[in-house]
Amino acid sequence: MVKEAGSRPHPAEIPSFTRKQWQRVIALIPVSQNKLVALIITWGLPFMATLALLYLLGGFGKPGVRRNSLASKYQSRAYGGFTPKGGTFANSTSAGMRGRTPLIYKATAVVVASSIMIAVYKNLDWEIGNTVQVLDDM
């Protein structure tokens, strides 16, 4: 069977096609697969923990801004009785009331998780031999 130029793969070929594409992407990353998994976990755990903490303390929810939350305290200090339409605070309130994650939560979680991952990547000794040597020196 001859394929035409630019034709899509047959549905039966998709798993092998995507696997090949994924392997090409992985080959471009300057760390091994084990290290990559460690970095993904190092990013994912703080991301989820930050989101959970913001949901607990932040205050943007389905009924609106929760009483005595970080959001309500910020709103009373920054805006008083007037919250500007279309601003970050108004959009976060709207997202929370629709049951969606406010953008400010997502952005904060990305910054926290990325900072932790970068710190771990820069400070962790990725060489197995050097790690054994460091442990022997203790």
Coordinates of C-alpha atoms in Angstrom, one line a residue:
M1 CA 0.0 0.0 0.0
V2 CA 1.5 3.4 -1.1
K3 CA 0.7 6.4 1.1
E4 CA 0.1 9.8 -0.4
A5 CA 2.3 12.6 0.7
G6 CA 0.8 14.3 3.8
S7 CA -1.7 11.6 4.5
R8 CA -2.6 10.7 8.0
P9 CA -1.6 7.4 9.6
H10 CA -4.2 4.6 9.6
P11 CA -5.9 4.3 13.1
A12 CA -4.1 1.0 13.7
E13 CA -0.8 2.8 13.2
I14 CA -1.4 5.7 15.6
P15 CA 0.1 4.1 18.8
S16 CA 3.4 3.3 17.0
F17 CA 3.3 6.7 15.3
T18 CA 2.8 8.6 18.6
R19 CA 5.4 6.4 20.3
K20 CA 8.0 7.3 17.7
Q21 CA 7.2 11.0 18.0
W22 CA 7.4 10.8 21.8
Q23 CA 10.8 9.0 21.6
R24 CA 12.1 11.8 19.3
V25 CA 11.0 14.4 21.8
I26 CA 12.5 12.5 24.7
A27 CA 15.8 12.2 22.8
L28 CA 16.0 16.0 22.6
I29 CA 15.8 16.5 26.4
P30 CA 19.3 16.7 28.0
V31 CA 18.5 14.3 30.9
S32 CA 17.8 10.6 31.1
Q33 CA 14.2 9.2 31.3
N34 CA 14.6 8.4 35.0
K35 CA 15.8 12.0 35.7
L36 CA 13.0 13.3 33.5
V37 CA 10.4 11.4 35.6
A38 CA 12.0 12.7 38.8
L39 CA 11.8 16.3 37.5
I40 CA 8.1 15.8 36.4
I41 CA 7.3 14.5 39.9
T42 CA 9.3 17.3 41.4
W43 CA 7.2 19.8 39.5
G44 CA 3.8 18.0 39.8
L45 CA 3.7 17.5 43.6
P46 CA 4.3 21.2 44.5
F47 CA 1.9 22.3 41.7
M48 CA -0.9 20.2 43.2
A49 CA -0.1 21.1 46.8
T50 CA -0.1 24.8 45.9
L51 CA -3.4 24.5 44.2
A52 CA -4.9 22.6 47.2
L53 CA -3.6 25.2 49.6
L54 CA -5.0 28.0 47.5
Y55 CA -8.4 26.3 47.3
L56 CA -8.4 26.0 51.1
L57 CA -7.2 29.5 51.9
G58 CA -7.8 31.6 48.7
G59 CA -11.5 32.1 49.0
F60 CA -12.8 32.0 45.4
G61 CA -15.6 29.5 45.3
K62 CA -19.1 28.7 43.9
P63 CA -20.9 31.0 46.3
G64 CA -18.5 33.8 45.6
V65 CA -15.7 35.2 47.7
R66 CA -15.6 33.3 51.1
R67 CA -15.8 35.3 54.3
N68 CA -12.5 35.7 56.2
S69 CA -10.4 34.3 53.3
L70 CA -7.3 35.8 51.7
A71 CA -9.4 37.0 48.8
S72 CA -11.9 38.8 51.0
K73 CA -9.2 40.5 53.0
Y74 CA -7.5 41.6 49.8
Q75 CA -10.8 42.8 48.4
S76 CA -11.6 44.9 51.4
R77 CA -8.1 46.4 51.6
A78 CA -7.6 47.0 47.8
Y79 CA -11.0 47.8 46.6
G80 CA -13.3 48.6 49.5
G81 CA -16.8 48.6 48.2
F82 CA -15.9 48.8 44.5
T83 CA -14.3 45.9 42.6
P84 CA -13.4 47.0 39.0
K85 CA -15.1 45.0 36.2
G86 CA -12.8 42.9 34.1
G87 CA -9.9 42.9 36.5
T88 CA -8.0 39.9 37.8
F89 CA -10.0 39.9 41.0
A90 CA -13.4 40.0 39.2
N91 CA -12.3 37.3 36.7
S92 CA -11.1 35.1 39.6
T93 CA -14.4 35.5 41.4
S94 CA -16.3 34.7 38.2
A95 CA -14.2 31.6 37.5
G96 CA -14.6 30.3 41.1
M97 CA -18.4 30.8 40.9
R98 CA -18.5 28.8 37.6
G99 CA -16.6 26.0 39.3
R100 CA -13.4 26.6 37.4
T101 CA -9.9 27.2 38.7
P102 CA -9.1 30.9 38.8
L103 CA -6.2 31.9 36.6
I104 CA -4.4 33.5 39.6
Y105 CA -4.3 30.1 41.3
K106 CA -2.9 28.4 38.2
A107 CA -0.2 31.1 37.7
T108 CA 0.8 30.9 41.3
A109 CA 1.0 27.1 41.3
V110 CA 3.1 27.2 38.1
V111 CA 5.6 29.7 39.5
V112 CA 5.9 27.8 42.8
A113 CA 6.3 24.4 41.2
S114 CA 8.7 25.7 38.5
S115 CA 10.9 27.4 41.1
I116 CA 11.1 24.3 43.2
M117 CA 11.9 22.1 40.2
I118 CA 14.6 24.5 39.0
A119 CA 16.2 24.6 42.5
V120 CA 16.2 20.8 42.7
Y121 CA 17.6 20.5 39.2
K122 CA 20.4 23.0 39.9
N123 CA 21.3 21.7 43.4
L124 CA 20.9 17.9 43.0
D125 CA 24.0 16.0 42.0
W126 CA 22.8 13.9 39.1
E127 CA 25.9 11.7 38.8
I128 CA 25.4 8.3 40.5
G129 CA 29.1 7.9 41.1
N130 CA 29.4 11.3 42.8
T131 CA 26.4 10.6 45.0
V132 CA 28.0 7.4 46.2
Q133 CA 31.2 9.3 46.9
V134 CA 29.3 12.0 48.8
L135 CA 27.6 9.2 50.9
D136 CA 31.0 7.6 51.6
D137 CA 32.5 10.9 52.8
M138 CA 29.8 11.2 55.5

